[in-house]
Tab-separated table of C-alpha atoms in Angstrom:
chain	number	residue	atom	x	y	z
G	766	UNK	CA	26.230	-1.871	-27.182
G	767	UNK	CA	29.418	0.092	-27.680
G	768	UNK	CA	32.846	-0.543	-26.084
G	769	UNK	CA	35.757	1.864	-26.370
G	770	UNK	CA	39.204	2.190	-24.775
G	771	UNK	CA	40.850	5.466	-23.844
G	772	UNK	CA	44.580	5.344	-23.119
G	773	UNK	CA	45.587	7.527	-20.181
G	774	UNK	CA	49.288	6.696	-20.573
G	775	UNK	CA	51.418	3.642	-21.423
G	776	UNK	CA	50.346	1.839	-18.233
G	777	UNK	CA	46.798	3.038	-17.608
G	778	UNK	CA	43.604	2.991	-19.639
G	779	UNK	CA	39.826	3.301	-19.217
G	780	UNK	CA	37.312	1.038	-20.965
G	781	UNK	CA	33.839	2.486	-21.449
G	782	UNK	CA	30.846	0.182	-22.022
G	783	UNK	CA	27.563	1.704	-23.232
G	784	UNK	CA	24.495	-0.536	-22.955
G	785	UNK	CA	21.063	0.270	-24.356
G	786	UNK	CA	17.738	-1.324	-23.452
G	787	UNK	CA	17.786	-3.320	-26.694
G	788	UNK	CA	20.951	-5.124	-25.548
G	789	UNK	CA	19.306	-6.806	-22.565
G	790	UNK	CA	15.508	-6.534	-22.819
G	791	UNK	CA	14.918	-9.666	-24.927
G	792	UNK	CA	16.845	-11.849	-22.436
G	793	UNK	CA	15.066	-10.253	-19.455
G	794	UNK	CA	11.653	-10.913	-21.034
G	795	UNK	CA	12.619	-14.534	-21.747
G	796	UNK	CA	13.638	-15.115	-18.116
G	797	UNK	CA	10.471	-13.444	-16.731
G	798	UNK	CA	8.260	-15.564	-18.997
G	799	UNK	CA	10.006	-18.658	-17.679
G	800	UNK	CA	9.372	-17.404	-14.121
G	801	UNK	CA	5.656	-16.982	-14.866
G	802	UNK	CA	5.406	-20.614	-15.975
G	803	UNK	CA	6.988	-21.916	-12.767
G	804	UNK	CA	5.877	-19.399	-10.123
G	805	UNK	CA	3.468	-20.418	-7.354
G	806	UNK	CA	1.350	-17.428	-6.295
G	807	UNK	CA	-1.739	-17.758	-4.046
G	808	UNK	CA	-4.928	-17.248	-6.070
G	809	UNK	CA	-3.407	-18.358	-9.370
G	810	UNK	CA	-2.910	-21.766	-10.892
G	811	UNK	CA	0.726	-22.706	-11.441
G	812	UNK	CA	1.799	-21.483	-14.871
G	813	UNK	CA	-1.053	-18.962	-15.116
G	814	UNK	CA	0.396	-16.073	-13.095
G	815	UNK	CA	-0.017	-12.808	-15.086
G	816	UNK	CA	3.180	-11.687	-16.759
G	817	UNK	CA	2.659	-8.133	-15.526
G	818	UNK	CA	2.672	-9.306	-11.896
G	819	UNK	CA	5.897	-11.273	-12.438
G	820	UNK	CA	7.519	-8.295	-14.165
G	821	UNK	CA	6.543	-5.933	-11.371
G	822	UNK	CA	7.903	-8.273	-8.700
G	823	UNK	CA	11.077	-9.546	-10.383
G	824	UNK	CA	11.711	-7.303	-13.382
G	825	UNK	CA	14.283	-4.944	-11.870
G	826	UNK	CA	16.395	-7.629	-10.153
G	827	UNK	CA	16.441	-9.783	-13.319
G	828	UNK	CA	17.373	-6.740	-15.397
G	829	UNK	CA	20.242	-5.829	-13.033
G	830	UNK	CA	21.554	-9.412	-13.112
G	831	UNK	CA	21.454	-9.535	-16.905
G	832	UNK	CA	23.143	-6.151	-17.317
G	833	UNK	CA	25.929	-7.234	-14.933
G	834	UNK	CA	26.412	-10.496	-16.852
G	835	UNK	CA	26.464	-8.564	-20.124
G	836	UNK	CA	29.069	-6.154	-18.735
G	837	UNK	CA	31.342	-8.965	-17.511
G	838	UNK	CA	31.103	-11.016	-20.703
G	839	UNK	CA	31.587	-7.999	-22.929
G	840	UNK	CA	34.568	-6.739	-20.930
G	841	UNK	CA	36.275	-10.161	-20.926
G	842	UNK	CA	35.719	-10.587	-24.664
G	843	UNK	CA	37.020	-7.062	-25.347
G	844	UNK	CA	40.210	-7.666	-23.348
G	845	UNK	CA	40.780	-10.937	-25.238
G	846	UNK	CA	40.055	-9.524	-28.690
G	847	UNK	CA	42.211	-6.443	-28.105
G	848	UNK	CA	44.968	-8.639	-26.611
G	849	UNK	CA	45.303	-6.346	-23.614
G	850	UNK	CA	47.790	-7.650	-21.045
G	851	UNK	CA	46.437	-6.307	-17.773
G	852	UNK	CA	47.658	-6.437	-14.167
G	853	UNK	CA	45.160	-7.212	-11.423
G	854	UNK	CA	41.500	-6.912	-12.458
G	855	UNK	CA	39.537	-4.054	-14.069
G	856	UNK	CA	38.250	-1.596	-11.452
G	857	UNK	CA	34.793	-0.032	-11.943
G	858	UNK	CA	34.755	3.768	-11.696
G	859	UNK	CA	32.138	5.083	-9.277
G	860	UNK	CA	29.347	7.234	-10.724
G	861	UNK	CA	27.618	9.570	-8.274
G	862	UNK	CA	24.587	10.117	-10.502
G	863	UNK	CA	24.086	6.458	-11.519
G	864	UNK	CA	20.536	5.068	-11.302
G	865	UNK	CA	19.022	1.713	-12.231
G	866	UNK	CA	15.787	3.584	-13.040
G	867	UNK	CA	17.258	4.513	-16.423
G	868	UNK	CA	17.023	2.239	-19.462
G	869	UNK	CA	20.412	2.959	-21.016
G	870	UNK	CA	23.622	2.687	-19.016
G	871	UNK	CA	27.255	3.665	-19.253
G	872	UNK	CA	30.022	1.974	-17.238
G	873	UNK	CA	33.715	2.760	-17.024
G	874	UNK	CA	36.538	0.475	-15.884
G	875	UNK	CA	40.102	1.431	-15.020
G	876	UNK	CA	42.830	-0.879	-16.345
G	877	UNK	CA	46.416	-1.311	-15.219
G	878	UNK	CA	48.455	-2.417	-18.227
G	879	UNK	CA	51.518	-4.657	-18.121
G	880	UNK	CA	54.669	-2.788	-19.177
G	881	UNK	CA	56.711	-3.670	-22.248
G	882	UNK	CA	60.426	-4.200	-21.676
G	883	UNK	CA	63.478	-6.167	-22.804
G	884	UNK	CA	65.335	-8.629	-20.575
G	885	UNK	CA	69.101	-8.261	-20.871
G	886	UNK	CA	70.874	-11.534	-20.069
G	887	UNK	CA	74.370	-10.089	-20.540
G	888	UNK	CA	75.470	-10.000	-16.907
G	889	UNK	CA	77.957	-7.208	-16.254
G	890	UNK	CA	78.604	-8.398	-12.725
G	891	UNK	CA	79.066	-12.167	-12.669
G	892	UNK	CA	76.793	-14.155	-10.366
G	893	UNK	CA	78.465	-16.701	-8.085
G	894	UNK	CA	77.656	-20.328	-8.865
G	895	UNK	CA	78.533	-22.510	-5.888
G	896	UNK	CA	79.715	-26.103	-6.005
G	897	UNK	CA	79.330	-27.581	-2.530
G	898	UNK	CA	81.698	-30.428	-1.676
G	899	UNK	CA	81.461	-32.863	1.211
G	900	UNK	CA	84.776	-32.564	3.062
G	901	UNK	CA	86.368	-35.207	5.309
G	902	UNK	CA	85.023	-33.590	8.494
G	903	UNK	CA	81.423	-33.773	7.256
G	904	UNK	CA	81.833	-37.339	5.967
G	905	UNK	CA	83.395	-38.546	9.238
G	906	UNK	CA	80.623	-36.837	11.197
G	907	UNK	CA	77.991	-38.594	9.095
G	908	UNK	CA	79.739	-41.951	9.633
G	909	UNK	CA	79.520	-41.348	13.377
G	910	UNK	CA	75.846	-40.323	13.053
G	911	UNK	CA	75.095	-43.623	11.299
G	912	UNK	CA	76.923	-45.540	14.020
G	913	UNK	CA	74.862	-43.693	16.616
G	914	UNK	CA	71.579	-44.241	14.790
G	915	UNK	CA	72.128	-47.992	14.618
G	916	UNK	CA	73.957	-48.265	17.937
G	917	UNK	CA	72.768	-49.821	21.193
G	918	UNK	CA	71.130	-47.376	23.585
G	919	UNK	CA	71.138	-47.567	27.387
G	920	UNK	CA	69.797	-45.275	30.134
G	921	UNK	CA	72.076	-43.085	32.237
G	922	UNK	CA	71.484	-41.620	35.703
G	923	UNK	CA	73.337	-38.339	35.170
G	924	UNK	CA	74.487	-36.182	32.259
G	925	UNK	CA	78.107	-36.872	31.388
G	926	UNK	CA	80.361	-36.665	28.316
G	927	UNK	CA	78.919	-38.323	25.193
G	928	UNK	CA	75.288	-38.718	26.353
G	929	UNK	CA	72.044	-37.976	24.543
G	930	UNK	CA	69.765	-35.507	26.329
G	931	UNK	CA	66.008	-35.029	25.932
G	932	UNK	CA	64.015	-32.354	27.687
G	933	UNK	CA	61.743	-29.318	27.392
G	934	UNK	CA	62.923	-25.764	26.653
G	935	UNK	CA	60.631	-23.004	28.001
G	936	UNK	CA	60.372	-19.232	27.668
G	937	UNK	CA	57.016	-17.750	28.647
G	938	UNK	CA	57.474	-14.371	26.926
G	939	UNK	CA	58.070	-16.002	23.530
G	940	UNK	CA	55.520	-18.756	24.328
G	941	UNK	CA	58.199	-21.411	23.872
G	942	UNK	CA	57.562	-24.897	25.252
G	943	UNK	CA	59.470	-27.307	23.044
G	944	UNK	CA	60.644	-30.855	23.613
G	945	UNK	CA	64.021	-31.421	21.981
G	946	UNK	CA	66.784	-34.043	21.893
G	947	UNK	CA	70.477	-33.330	21.393
G	948	UNK	CA	73.904	-34.542	22.425
G	949	UNK	CA	76.099	-32.781	24.968
G	950	UNK	CA	78.670	-32.034	22.256
G	951	UNK	CA	76.034	-29.829	20.505
G	952	UNK	CA	76.205	-27.423	23.469
G	953	UNK	CA	78.683	-24.613	22.824
G	954	UNK	CA	81.588	-23.998	25.190
G	955	UNK	CA	82.759	-25.494	28.475
G	956	UNK	CA	80.756	-22.951	30.541
G	957	UNK	CA	77.449	-24.044	29.042
G	958	UNK	CA	78.365	-27.743	29.152
G	959	UNK	CA	79.173	-27.476	32.894
G	960	UNK	CA	75.553	-26.435	33.514
G	961	UNK	CA	74.425	-29.781	32.099
G	962	UNK	CA	77.128	-32.070	33.523
G	963	UNK	CA	75.967	-33.963	36.609
G	964	UNK	CA	72.277	-33.082	36.128
G	965	UNK	CA	69.609	-35.781	36.606
G	966	UNK	CA	66.127	-36.440	35.203
G	967	UNK	CA	63.757	-33.818	36.625
G	968	UNK	CA	66.426	-31.142	37.144
G	969	UNK	CA	65.612	-27.655	35.786
G	970	UNK	CA	68.525	-25.706	34.278
G	971	UNK	CA	68.650	-21.934	33.826
G	972	UNK	CA	70.170	-21.136	30.407
G	973	UNK	CA	70.617	-18.302	27.907
G	974	UNK	CA	69.749	-18.694	24.239
G	975	UNK	CA	72.721	-16.687	22.938
G	976	UNK	CA	75.686	-18.985	22.265
G	977	UNK	CA	73.898	-22.038	23.664
G	978	UNK	CA	74.505	-24.276	20.634
G	979	UNK	CA	77.442	-24.466	18.240
G	980	UNK	CA	74.964	-24.514	15.350
G	981	UNK	CA	72.079	-22.003	15.306
G	982	UNK	CA	69.953	-24.601	13.495
G	983	UNK	CA	69.975	-26.539	16.781
G	984	UNK	CA	68.530	-23.463	18.513
G	985	UNK	CA	65.753	-23.441	15.895
G	986	UNK	CA	64.910	-27.021	16.880
G	987	UNK	CA	65.107	-26.268	20.594
G	988	UNK	CA	62.830	-23.206	20.431
G	989	UNK	CA	60.598	-23.920	17.429
G	990	UNK	CA	61.434	-20.455	16.059
G	991	UNK	CA	62.383	-19.618	12.473
G	992	UNK	CA	65.865	-18.928	11.100
G	993	UNK	CA	65.511	-15.145	11.188
G	994	UNK	CA	64.054	-15.197	14.706
G	995	UNK	CA	66.908	-17.185	16.291
G	996	UNK	CA	69.594	-15.073	14.623
G	997	UNK	CA	71.046	-13.017	17.491
G	998	UNK	CA	68.292	-14.191	19.867
G	999	UNK	CA	69.017	-13.256	23.506
G	1000	UNK	CA	66.405	-14.651	25.899
G	1001	UNK	CA	66.505	-16.746	29.100
G	1002	UNK	CA	65.503	-20.394	28.770
G	1003	UNK	CA	64.701	-23.071	31.312
G	1004	UNK	CA	65.421	-26.668	30.409
G	1005	UNK	CA	63.794	-29.573	32.260
G	1006	UNK	CA	65.731	-32.837	31.851
G	1007	UNK	CA	63.396	-35.695	30.855
G	1008	UNK	CA	65.678	-38.430	29.552
G	1009	UNK	CA	69.420	-39.255	29.556
G	1010	UNK	CA	70.784	-42.033	27.374
G	1011	UNK	CA	74.088	-43.261	26.036
G	1012	UNK	CA	74.556	-44.830	22.632
G	1013	UNK	CA	77.229	-47.446	22.111
G	1014	UNK	CA	78.376	-46.897	18.520
G	1015	UNK	CA	77.610	-49.691	16.066
G	1016	UNK	CA	80.583	-51.484	14.535
G	1017	UNK	CA	81.513	-50.511	10.978
G	1018	UNK	CA	80.945	-54.003	9.596
G	1019	UNK	CA	79.004	-55.696	6.796
G	1020	UNK	CA	75.938	-56.120	8.993
G	1021	UNK	CA	75.706	-52.336	9.444
G	1022	UNK	CA	76.352	-51.618	5.743
G	1023	UNK	CA	73.567	-54.028	4.735
G	1024	UNK	CA	71.118	-52.461	7.201
G	1025	UNK	CA	71.722	-49.005	5.768
G	1026	UNK	CA	72.061	-49.622	2.019
G	1027	UNK	CA	70.852	-53.165	1.316
G	1028	UNK	CA	72.787	-56.375	0.941
G	1029	UNK	CA	76.331	-56.032	-0.446
G	1030	UNK	CA	75.736	-52.583	-2.013
G	1031	UNK	CA	78.505	-51.228	0.257
G	1032	UNK	CA	81.233	-53.622	1.394
G	1033	UNK	CA	83.904	-51.457	3.070
G	1034	UNK	CA	84.425	-48.258	5.072
G	1035	UNK	CA	86.001	-46.687	1.973
G	1036	UNK	CA	82.879	-47.457	-0.075
G	1037	UNK	CA	80.707	-46.199	2.799
G	1038	UNK	CA	82.469	-42.842	2.777
G	1039	UNK	CA	82.253	-42.629	-1.014
G	1040	UNK	CA	78.510	-43.312	-0.836
G	1041	UNK	CA	78.027	-40.684	1.880
G	1042	UNK	CA	79.996	-38.156	-0.194
G	1043	UNK	CA	77.944	-38.935	-3.326
G	1044	UNK	CA	74.572	-38.701	-1.537
G	1045	UNK	CA	75.530	-35.531	0.357
G	1046	UNK	CA	76.732	-33.735	-2.758
G	1047	UNK	CA	73.498	-34.624	-4.582
G	1048	UNK	CA	71.562	-32.933	-1.778
G	1049	UNK	CA	73.960	-30.001	-1.763
G	1050	UNK	CA	73.440	-29.559	-5.517
G	1051	UNK	CA	69.748	-28.826	-5.035
G	1052	UNK	CA	70.605	-26.220	-2.382
G	1053	UNK	CA	73.259	-24.667	-4.610
G	1054	UNK	CA	70.792	-24.580	-7.528
G	1055	UNK	CA	68.164	-22.881	-5.387
G	1056	UNK	CA	70.694	-20.309	-4.228
G	1057	UNK	CA	71.772	-19.724	-7.841
G	1058	UNK	CA	68.152	-19.239	-8.911
G	1059	UNK	CA	67.625	-16.777	-6.036
G	1060	UNK	CA	70.722	-14.813	-7.087
G	1061	UNK	CA	69.633	-14.752	-10.729
G	1062	UNK	CA	66.176	-13.581	-9.683
G	1063	UNK	CA	67.651	-10.707	-7.658
G	1064	UNK	CA	69.982	-9.783	-10.532
G	1065	UNK	CA	67.175	-9.714	-13.103
G	1066	UNK	CA	64.910	-7.625	-10.860
G	1067	UNK	CA	67.683	-5.093	-10.222
G	1068	UNK	CA	68.820	-4.888	-13.853
G	1069	UNK	CA	65.530	-5.032	-15.778
G	1070	UNK	CA	64.078	-1.557	-15.587
G	1071	UNK	CA	60.408	-0.798	-16.231
G	1072	UNK	CA	57.587	1.161	-14.615
G	1073	UNK	CA	54.445	-0.330	-13.095
G	1074	UNK	CA	50.945	1.207	-12.833
G	1075	UNK	CA	51.628	1.632	-9.111
G	1076	UNK	CA	48.637	3.801	-8.177
G	1077	UNK	CA	46.230	1.484	-9.986
G	1078	UNK	CA	47.736	-1.587	-8.299
G	1079	UNK	CA	47.427	0.025	-4.858
G	1080	UNK	CA	43.741	0.755	-5.538
G	1081	UNK	CA	43.242	-2.811	-6.757
G	1082	UNK	CA	45.006	-4.308	-3.707
G	1083	UNK	CA	42.723	-2.253	-1.442
G	1084	UNK	CA	39.639	-4.128	-2.713
G	1085	UNK	CA	41.055	-7.442	-4.023
G	1086	UNK	CA	41.102	-9.408	-0.758
G	1087	UNK	CA	38.314	-10.646	1.507
G	1088	UNK	CA	38.737	-7.600	3.747
G	1089	UNK	CA	39.177	-4.091	2.300
G	1090	UNK	CA	42.502	-2.361	3.024
G	1091	UNK	CA	43.088	1.259	3.925
G	1092	UNK	CA	45.143	3.405	1.551
G	1093	UNK	CA	48.154	3.019	3.854
G	1094	UNK	CA	47.735	-0.766	4.149
G	1095	UNK	CA	47.380	-1.122	0.365
G	1096	UNK	CA	50.556	0.916	-0.141
G	1097	UNK	CA	52.450	-1.329	2.298
G	1098	UNK	CA	51.098	-4.439	0.565
G	1099	UNK	CA	52.250	-3.106	-2.802
G	1100	UNK	CA	55.758	-2.473	-1.486
G	1101	UNK	CA	55.925	-6.040	-0.117
G	1102	UNK	CA	54.699	-7.634	-3.336
G	1103	UNK	CA	56.410	-5.362	-5.888
G	1104	UNK	CA	59.586	-7.460	-6.268
G	1105	UNK	CA	57.573	-10.636	-6.727
G	1106	UNK	CA	55.382	-8.984	-9.359
G	1107	UNK	CA	58.420	-7.646	-11.220
G	1108	UNK	CA	60.040	-11.081	-11.363
G	1109	UNK	CA	56.723	-12.664	-12.382
G	1110	UNK	CA	56.603	-10.319	-15.387
G	1111	UNK	CA	60.283	-10.902	-16.213
G	1112	UNK	CA	59.882	-14.660	-15.927
G	1113	UNK	CA	56.741	-14.593	-18.089
G	1114	UNK	CA	58.594	-12.608	-20.748
G	1115	UNK	CA	61.530	-15.076	-20.756
G	1116	UNK	CA	59.198	-18.084	-20.966
G	1117	UNK	CA	57.211	-16.538	-23.829
G	1118	UNK	CA	60.173	-15.194	-25.828
G	1119	UNK	CA	62.136	-18.446	-25.570
G	1120	UNK	CA	59.138	-20.770	-26.004
G	1121	UNK	CA	59.765	-22.625	-22.747
G	1122	UNK	CA	56.927	-25.002	-21.980
G	1123	UNK	CA	55.979	-28.031	-19.918
G	1124	UNK	CA	54.215	-30.849	-21.778
G	1125	UNK	CA	51.846	-33.229	-19.999
G	1126	UNK	CA	54.181	-36.150	-20.629
G	1127	UNK	CA	57.084	-34.262	-19.080
G	1128	UNK	CA	54.893	-33.421	-16.103
G	1129	UNK	CA	53.850	-37.046	-15.666
G	1130	UNK	CA	57.461	-38.293	-15.824
G	1131	UNK	CA	58.479	-35.615	-13.324
G	1132	UNK	CA	55.637	-36.676	-11.017
G	1133	UNK	CA	56.747	-40.319	-11.293
G	1134	UNK	CA	60.309	-39.393	-10.344
G	1135	UNK	CA	59.031	-37.406	-7.354
G	1136	UNK	CA	56.815	-40.314	-6.249
G	1137	UNK	CA	59.633	-42.840	-6.737
G	1138	UNK	CA	62.013	-40.842	-4.518
G	1139	UNK	CA	59.354	-40.634	-1.803
G	1140	UNK	CA	58.706	-44.382	-1.981
G	1141	UNK	CA	62.452	-45.053	-1.719
G	1142	UNK	CA	62.488	-43.267	1.649
G	1143	UNK	CA	60.112	-45.932	2.937
G	1144	UNK	CA	62.170	-48.832	1.567
G	1145	UNK	CA	60.387	-49.402	-1.761
G	1146	UNK	CA	63.378	-49.018	-4.076
G	1147	UNK	CA	61.898	-50.615	-7.194
G	1148	UNK	CA	58.157	-49.877	-7.582
G	1149	UNK	CA	56.305	-51.340	-10.568
G	1150	UNK	CA	55.725	-49.011	-13.534
G	1151	UNK	CA	51.965	-49.617	-13.367
G	1152	UNK	CA	51.911	-48.580	-9.704
G	1153	UNK	CA	53.856	-45.384	-10.485
G	1154	UNK	CA	51.519	-44.625	-13.389
G	1155	UNK	CA	48.398	-45.004	-11.233
G	1156	UNK	CA	49.759	-42.852	-8.399
G	1157	UNK	CA	50.960	-40.183	-10.847
G	1158	UNK	CA	47.499	-40.007	-12.448
G	1159	UNK	CA	45.888	-39.560	-9.028
G	1160	UNK	CA	48.397	-36.854	-8.048
G	1161	UNK	CA	47.930	-34.951	-11.311
G	1162	UNK	CA	44.156	-35.233	-10.895
G	1163	UNK	CA	44.543	-32.803	-7.999
G	1164	UNK	CA	44.749	-29.353	-9.612
G	1165	UNK	CA	46.703	-27.767	-6.762
G	1166	UNK	CA	49.258	-30.579	-6.694
G	1167	UNK	CA	49.558	-30.595	-10.493
G	1168	UNK	CA	50.134	-26.831	-10.469
G	1169	UNK	CA	52.799	-27.143	-7.773
G	1170	UNK	CA	54.695	-29.833	-9.710
G	1171	UNK	CA	54.350	-27.866	-12.960
G	1172	UNK	CA	55.852	-24.791	-11.293
G	1173	UNK	CA	58.744	-26.881	-9.942
G	1174	UNK	CA	59.402	-28.360	-13.377
G	1175	UNK	CA	59.268	-24.950	-15.066
G	1176	UNK	CA	61.603	-23.574	-12.392
G	1177	UNK	CA	64.073	-26.326	-13.347
G	1178	UNK	CA	63.736	-25.481	-17.047
G	1179	UNK	CA	64.364	-21.803	-16.297
G	1180	UNK	CA	67.492	-22.676	-14.311
G	1181	UNK	CA	68.800	-24.783	-17.214
G	1182	UNK	CA	68.076	-21.853	-19.560
G	1183	UNK	CA	69.906	-19.403	-17.288
G	1184	UNK	CA	72.896	-21.740	-17.021
G	1185	UNK	CA	73.130	-21.765	-20.821
G	1186	UNK	CA	72.656	-18.031	-21.350
G	1187	UNK	CA	74.352	-16.364	-18.363
G	1188	UNK	CA	77.986	-16.343	-17.320
G	1189	UNK	CA	78.900	-17.184	-13.740
G	1190	UNK	CA	81.762	-16.988	-11.323
G	1191	UNK	CA	82.376	-20.555	-10.092
G	1192	UNK	CA	83.243	-21.152	-6.456
G	1193	UNK	CA	83.875	-24.484	-4.701
G	1194	UNK	CA	83.066	-24.473	-0.977
G	1195	UNK	CA	82.342	-26.824	1.888
G	1196	UNK	CA	78.784	-26.912	3.160
G	1197	UNK	CA	79.823	-25.034	6.303
G	1198	UNK	CA	81.375	-22.223	4.237
G	1199	UNK	CA	78.343	-22.161	1.925
G	1200	UNK	CA	76.014	-21.575	4.890
G	1201	UNK	CA	78.297	-18.826	6.247
G	1202	UNK	CA	78.452	-17.001	2.906
G	1203	UNK	CA	74.858	-17.372	1.826
G	1204	UNK	CA	72.996	-17.012	5.122
G	1205	UNK	CA	75.348	-14.592	6.850
């Protein structure tokens, strides 16, 4: 057997595999002899079927299987030994005159090679790093939300100021039929609020989606549509009132503080607001970090220049999935996935060059922290170490879950690396301003 590589250019190559009868015949004969020992053929005792009969019946299919196995193993070994960094998978070149009736065969495979490039971390244009602060308006709103959540609820006959409203939003064209609860104050503007005021259970209101809620995230909840879909959405909606309630706000006393945080952890309104601010800003930090990582990703893609074996990748995409794609569909798929592929290569280069890695112990500790935070949401604030260890082992025993956690942990390591190596423009904003700037 002979394997050679011909370079077409820096990003494309062809591997040629030449196989002679001597490379596969011994294995084929061995398999056919084993068949003859086990085959059950009428007129012959088991194990005494003539080898010639077995060869005539099964010889070609066994030979084809063995040649294909030999090709795959040889190609994989060649790629490993030659340290070829390929994109996608090798693509076999079609041969019009190929025939399995021959004894010697020649196969060719097209390769798309990963480009070589340098990642420049000297940012000419500084990336904005946001620090999101919880302002007084947000903190006071959260205090009121807590009072509402733990307040005493009573039914109301009609919609009036300060009530909670539950009902079903419908739009047939968009196939919307969504039950949603909100307060009257969520509705934007006096004109819209007047449509609700005085309504009773069972009433059907005619509304418009545009400008219905002060916060577009509320419209997402009311329609079940995604963020991009509700942006600028202008459709008619009907709303059927199902429930009207009023919540008497809970007193800001020690009983309420203990219900929310545990006994004597918070002992005053001042401490309550400090705790709300601390918890909110922890959550905001993860959002700010994700936004920073997104901005860095975009910067690196735009400022790290290299070519890709585009035509090869389009051909590979056409046959890689369960259903073949047309040339046009494969081209569209390449355009959609190109940015992701570019960042994947950039990220891989950064990880390799800077020896970033995730050890199993780090992964287990990360899994424990993730599990502990989930348990805390259900009131278990101090789980035993043995319990955490057992759950973490079960979680990491699931390959998909282990991979997901490993990717999250590596993403965190990359962000730490970027924060050390890149320079940023710092900007302190409220959460409201952050949303306006980032998701405008």
